Short mmCIF file of C-alpha atoms and ligand atoms in Angstrom, two decimals:
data_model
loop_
_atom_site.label_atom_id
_atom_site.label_comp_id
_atom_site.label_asym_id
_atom_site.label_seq_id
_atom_site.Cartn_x
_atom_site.Cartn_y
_atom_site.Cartn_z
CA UNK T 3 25.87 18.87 6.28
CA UNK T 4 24.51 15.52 5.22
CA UNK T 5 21.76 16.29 7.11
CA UNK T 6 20.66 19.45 5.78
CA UNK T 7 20.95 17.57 2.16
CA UNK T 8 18.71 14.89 3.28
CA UNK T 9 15.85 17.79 4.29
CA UNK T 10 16.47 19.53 1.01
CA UNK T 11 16.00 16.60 -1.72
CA UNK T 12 13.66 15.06 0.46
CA UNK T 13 11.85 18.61 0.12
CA UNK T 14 12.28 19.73 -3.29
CA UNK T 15 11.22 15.95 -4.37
CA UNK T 16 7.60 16.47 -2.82
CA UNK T 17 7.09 19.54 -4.43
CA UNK T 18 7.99 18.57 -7.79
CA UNK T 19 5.95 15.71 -7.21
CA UNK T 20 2.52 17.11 -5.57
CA UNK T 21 2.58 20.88 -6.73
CA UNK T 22 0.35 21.93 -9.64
CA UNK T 23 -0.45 24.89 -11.53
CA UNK T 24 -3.66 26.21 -9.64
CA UNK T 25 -2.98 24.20 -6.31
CA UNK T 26 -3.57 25.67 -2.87
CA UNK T 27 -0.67 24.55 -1.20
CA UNK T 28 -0.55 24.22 2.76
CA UNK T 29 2.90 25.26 3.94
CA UNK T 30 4.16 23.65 7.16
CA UNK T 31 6.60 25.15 9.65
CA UNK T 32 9.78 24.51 10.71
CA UNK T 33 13.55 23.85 9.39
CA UNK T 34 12.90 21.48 6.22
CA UNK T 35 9.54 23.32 5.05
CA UNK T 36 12.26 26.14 4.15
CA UNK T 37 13.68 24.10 1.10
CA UNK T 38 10.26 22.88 0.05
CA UNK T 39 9.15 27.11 0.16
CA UNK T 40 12.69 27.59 -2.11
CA UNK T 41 11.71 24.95 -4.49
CA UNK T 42 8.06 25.92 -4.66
CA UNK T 43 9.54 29.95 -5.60
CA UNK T 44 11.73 28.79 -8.21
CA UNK T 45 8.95 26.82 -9.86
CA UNK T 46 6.36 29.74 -9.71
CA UNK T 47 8.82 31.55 -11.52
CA UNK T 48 10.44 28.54 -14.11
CA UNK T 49 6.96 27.40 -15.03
CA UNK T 50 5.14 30.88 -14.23
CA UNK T 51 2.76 28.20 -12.08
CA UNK T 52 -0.26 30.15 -10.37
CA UNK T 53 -0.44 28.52 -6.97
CA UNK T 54 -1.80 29.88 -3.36
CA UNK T 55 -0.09 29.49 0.32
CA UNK T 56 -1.57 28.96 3.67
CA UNK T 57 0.30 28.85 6.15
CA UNK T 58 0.35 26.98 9.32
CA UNK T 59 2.47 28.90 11.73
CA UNK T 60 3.15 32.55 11.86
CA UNK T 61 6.88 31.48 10.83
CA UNK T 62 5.27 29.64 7.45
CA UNK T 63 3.47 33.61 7.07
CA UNK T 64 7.07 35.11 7.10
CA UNK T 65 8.11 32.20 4.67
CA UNK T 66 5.50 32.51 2.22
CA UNK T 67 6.20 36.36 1.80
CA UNK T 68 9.95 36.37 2.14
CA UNK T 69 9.44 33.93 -1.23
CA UNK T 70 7.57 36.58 -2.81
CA UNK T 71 4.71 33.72 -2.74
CA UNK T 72 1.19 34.61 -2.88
CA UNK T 73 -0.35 34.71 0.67
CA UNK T 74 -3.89 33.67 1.62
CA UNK T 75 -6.13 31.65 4.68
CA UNK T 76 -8.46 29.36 5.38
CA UNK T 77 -11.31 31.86 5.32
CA UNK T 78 -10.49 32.66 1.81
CA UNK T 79 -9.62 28.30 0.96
CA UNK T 80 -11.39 26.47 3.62
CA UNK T 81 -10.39 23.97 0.88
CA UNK T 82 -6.79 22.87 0.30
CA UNK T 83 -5.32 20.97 -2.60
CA UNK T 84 -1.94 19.71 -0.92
CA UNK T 85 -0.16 20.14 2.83
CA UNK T 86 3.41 19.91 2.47
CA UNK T 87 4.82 20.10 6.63
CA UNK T 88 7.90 18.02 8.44
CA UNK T 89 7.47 15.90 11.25
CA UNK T 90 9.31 15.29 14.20
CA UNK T 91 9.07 11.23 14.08
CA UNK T 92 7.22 9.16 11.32
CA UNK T 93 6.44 5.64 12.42
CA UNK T 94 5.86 2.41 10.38
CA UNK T 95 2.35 3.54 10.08
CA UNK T 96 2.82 7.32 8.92
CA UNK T 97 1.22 8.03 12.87
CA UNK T 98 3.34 11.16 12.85
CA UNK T 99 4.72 13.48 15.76
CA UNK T 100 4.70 16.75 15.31
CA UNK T 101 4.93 20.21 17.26
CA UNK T 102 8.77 19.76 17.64
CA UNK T 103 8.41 23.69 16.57
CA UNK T 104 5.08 24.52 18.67
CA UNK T 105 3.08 25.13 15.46
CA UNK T 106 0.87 21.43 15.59
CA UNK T 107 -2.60 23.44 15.96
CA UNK T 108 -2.48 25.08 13.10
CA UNK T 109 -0.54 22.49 11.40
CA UNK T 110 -3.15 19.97 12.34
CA UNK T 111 -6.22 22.20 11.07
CA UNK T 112 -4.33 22.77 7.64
CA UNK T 113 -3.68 19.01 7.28
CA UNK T 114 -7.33 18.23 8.12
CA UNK T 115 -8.52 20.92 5.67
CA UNK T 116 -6.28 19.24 2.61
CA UNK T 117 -6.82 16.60 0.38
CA UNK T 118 -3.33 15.07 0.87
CA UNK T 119 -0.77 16.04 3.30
CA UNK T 120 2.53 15.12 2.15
CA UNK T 121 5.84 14.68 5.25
CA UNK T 122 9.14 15.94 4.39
CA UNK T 123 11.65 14.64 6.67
CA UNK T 124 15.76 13.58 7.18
CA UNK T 125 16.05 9.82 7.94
CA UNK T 126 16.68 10.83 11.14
CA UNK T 127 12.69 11.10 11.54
CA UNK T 128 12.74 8.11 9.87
CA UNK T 129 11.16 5.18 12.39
CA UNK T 130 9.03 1.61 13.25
CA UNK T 131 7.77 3.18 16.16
CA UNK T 132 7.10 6.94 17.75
CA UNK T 133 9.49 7.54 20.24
CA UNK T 134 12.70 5.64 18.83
CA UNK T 135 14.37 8.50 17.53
CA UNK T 136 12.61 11.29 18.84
CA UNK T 137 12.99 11.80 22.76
CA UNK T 138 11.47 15.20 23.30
CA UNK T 139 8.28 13.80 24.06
CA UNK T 140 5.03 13.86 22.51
CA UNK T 141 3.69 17.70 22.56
CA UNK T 142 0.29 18.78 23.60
CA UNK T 143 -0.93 21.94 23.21
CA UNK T 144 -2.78 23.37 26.50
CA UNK T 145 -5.08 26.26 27.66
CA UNK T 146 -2.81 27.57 30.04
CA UNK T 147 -5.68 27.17 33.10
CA UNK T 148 -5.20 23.80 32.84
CA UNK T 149 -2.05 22.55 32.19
CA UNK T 150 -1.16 20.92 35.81
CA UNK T 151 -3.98 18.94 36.36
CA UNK T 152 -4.00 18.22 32.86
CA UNK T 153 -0.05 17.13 33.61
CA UNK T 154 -1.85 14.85 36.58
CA UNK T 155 -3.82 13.01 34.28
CA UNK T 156 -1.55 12.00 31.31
CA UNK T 157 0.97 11.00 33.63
CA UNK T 158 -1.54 8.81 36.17
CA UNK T 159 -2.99 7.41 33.53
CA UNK T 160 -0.63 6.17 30.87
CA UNK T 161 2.89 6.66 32.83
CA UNK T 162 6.05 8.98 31.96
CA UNK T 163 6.11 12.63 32.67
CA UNK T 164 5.04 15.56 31.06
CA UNK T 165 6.63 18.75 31.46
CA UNK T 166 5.83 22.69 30.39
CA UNK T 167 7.48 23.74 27.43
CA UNK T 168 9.91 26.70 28.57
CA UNK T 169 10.96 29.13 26.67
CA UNK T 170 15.12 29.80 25.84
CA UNK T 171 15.22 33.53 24.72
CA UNK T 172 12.06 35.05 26.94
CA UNK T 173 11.40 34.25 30.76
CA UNK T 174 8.93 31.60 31.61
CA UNK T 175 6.93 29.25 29.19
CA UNK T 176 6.80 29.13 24.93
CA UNK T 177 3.38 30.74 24.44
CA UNK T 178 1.85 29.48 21.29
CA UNK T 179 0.99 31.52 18.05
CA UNK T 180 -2.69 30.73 19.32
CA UNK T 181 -1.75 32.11 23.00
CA UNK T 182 -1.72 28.23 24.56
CA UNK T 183 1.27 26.52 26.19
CA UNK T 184 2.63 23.43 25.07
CA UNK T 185 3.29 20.15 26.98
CA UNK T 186 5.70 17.68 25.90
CA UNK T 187 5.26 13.90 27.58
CA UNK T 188 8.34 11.59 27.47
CA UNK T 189 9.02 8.01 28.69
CA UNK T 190 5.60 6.61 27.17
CA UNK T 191 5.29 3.50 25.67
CA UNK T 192 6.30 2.62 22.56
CA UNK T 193 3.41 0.23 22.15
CA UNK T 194 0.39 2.36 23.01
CA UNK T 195 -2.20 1.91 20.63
CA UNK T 196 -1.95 5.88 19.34
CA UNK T 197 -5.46 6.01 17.89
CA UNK T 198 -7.31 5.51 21.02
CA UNK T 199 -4.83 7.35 23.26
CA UNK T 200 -4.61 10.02 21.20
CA UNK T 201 -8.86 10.60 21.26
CA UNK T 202 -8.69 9.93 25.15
CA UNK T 203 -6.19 13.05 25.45
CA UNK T 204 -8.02 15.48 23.39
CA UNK T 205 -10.93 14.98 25.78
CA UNK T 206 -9.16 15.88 28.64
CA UNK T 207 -10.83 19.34 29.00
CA UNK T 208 -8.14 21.93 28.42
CA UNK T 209 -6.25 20.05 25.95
CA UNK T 210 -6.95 22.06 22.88
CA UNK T 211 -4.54 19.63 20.47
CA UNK T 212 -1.54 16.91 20.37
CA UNK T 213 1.20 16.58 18.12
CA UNK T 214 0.05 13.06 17.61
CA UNK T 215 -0.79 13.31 13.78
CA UNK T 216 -3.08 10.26 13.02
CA UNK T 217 -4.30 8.63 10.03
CA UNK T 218 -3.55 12.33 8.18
CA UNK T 219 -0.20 11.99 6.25
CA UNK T 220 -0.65 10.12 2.70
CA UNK T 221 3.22 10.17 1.95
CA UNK T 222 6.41 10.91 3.20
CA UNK T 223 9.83 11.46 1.67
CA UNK T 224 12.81 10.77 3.65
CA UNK T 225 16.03 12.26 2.44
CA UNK T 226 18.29 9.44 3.60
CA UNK T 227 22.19 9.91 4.21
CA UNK T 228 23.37 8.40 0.75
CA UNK T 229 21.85 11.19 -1.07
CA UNK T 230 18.63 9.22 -2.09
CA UNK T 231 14.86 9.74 -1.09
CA UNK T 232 13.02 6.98 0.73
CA UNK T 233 9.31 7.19 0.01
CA UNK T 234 6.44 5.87 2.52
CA UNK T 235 2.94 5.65 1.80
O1 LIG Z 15 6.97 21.54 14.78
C1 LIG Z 15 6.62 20.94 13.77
O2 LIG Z 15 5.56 20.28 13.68
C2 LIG Z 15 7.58 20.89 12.62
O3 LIG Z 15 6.92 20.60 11.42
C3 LIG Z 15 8.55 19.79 12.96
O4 LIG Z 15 7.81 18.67 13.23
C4 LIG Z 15 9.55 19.52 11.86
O5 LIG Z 15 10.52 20.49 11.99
P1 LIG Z 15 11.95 20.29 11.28
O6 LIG Z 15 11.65 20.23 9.79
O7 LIG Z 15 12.69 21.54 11.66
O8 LIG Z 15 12.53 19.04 11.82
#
């Protein structure tokens, strides 16, 4: 589909473009980190490049070693070179949302731990502002304890509603790879100034991360429909 296309030369683009012999490379998670992961494998073995993977999801883990890619952590690379990861909206400012997949805590920590974090994305993620495209809401990951008062307040104060993430194939809510739930808050508005509501909702005690991705992308590469790649910086 066109749309698959898009994620794949918008994916194999970054990594010929930000992947170096010797680089620590932060793997994302979800549907268009899987071409970057193919690209990154074929180059290991083209250019015989010797390059390291964290991951940022238990999914990226299974990626990284289906690709026969070396596997390591954050204890071992507190340091990371480059963070290749999609994104569920990118506005005009690269403020991205992410956590479409449930994986933004980890994804967030691997971002902040790299010196550039590069987006991969279809144009569909493509926007001005968050929330044009993308109406699943913003997600927030949540200690479980907490997550109806926590609800309360999002919603009183800044408007929409915010709902617990449930799960399709097992009874009751997703449960995190880091044992949280996840909210997801729709109907905000599109001109919220995301900097400042983004700090206010981490301090809401219980909320342990959002998917609101701010001031951390340095790039992102948009396959678009025509068969091209859009860059942003
Ligand atoms: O959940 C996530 O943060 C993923 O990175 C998501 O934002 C992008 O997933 P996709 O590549 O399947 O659209």
């Amino acid at each position: 589909s066109s749309l698959e296309t898009a994620k794949k030369i918008a994916a194999r683009k970054a990594v010929d473009n930000h992947v170096s012999n010797g680089n620590i490379v932060g793997v994302g998670s979800g549907s268009t980190i899987v071409y970057a992961v193919e690209r990154l494998s074929e180059r290991v073995k083209q250019e015989n490049l010797d390059v390291v993977c964290v991951p940022t999801s238990f999914q990226a883990r299974q990626l990284i070693l289906s690709n026969k890619l070396k596997l390591s952590d954050l204890d071992t690379h507190p340091e990371i070179d480059v963070t290749i990861d999609g994104a569920d909206e990118v506005d005009s400012n690269l403020n991205l949302i992410k956590g479409g997949g449930g994986c933004l805590l980890q994804e967030k920590i691997v971002a902040s731990c790299s010196k550039s974090m590069v987006v991969i994305a279809d144009y569909t993620k493509n926007s001005q502002c968050l929330g044009e495209q993308y109406k699943k809401g913003i997600p927030i990951e949540v200690s479980p304890l907490g997550y109806v008062p926590i609800k309360n307040k999002i919603e009183k104060k800044y408007g929409g509603s915010v709902s617990l993430r449930m799960a399709v194939k097992k009874a009751g809510p997703v449960i995190t790879d880091n044992g949280n739930f996840i909210l997801d808050w729709v109907d905000y508005k599109s001109t919220f100034d995301w900097p400042n509501v983004n700090l206010d909702i981490i301090q809401i005690p219980g909320v342990v991360e959002t998917g609101l991705f701010i001031g951390i992308a340095s790039k992102a590469y948009f396959g678009m429909s025509d068969g091209s790649v859009k860059e942003q910086i």
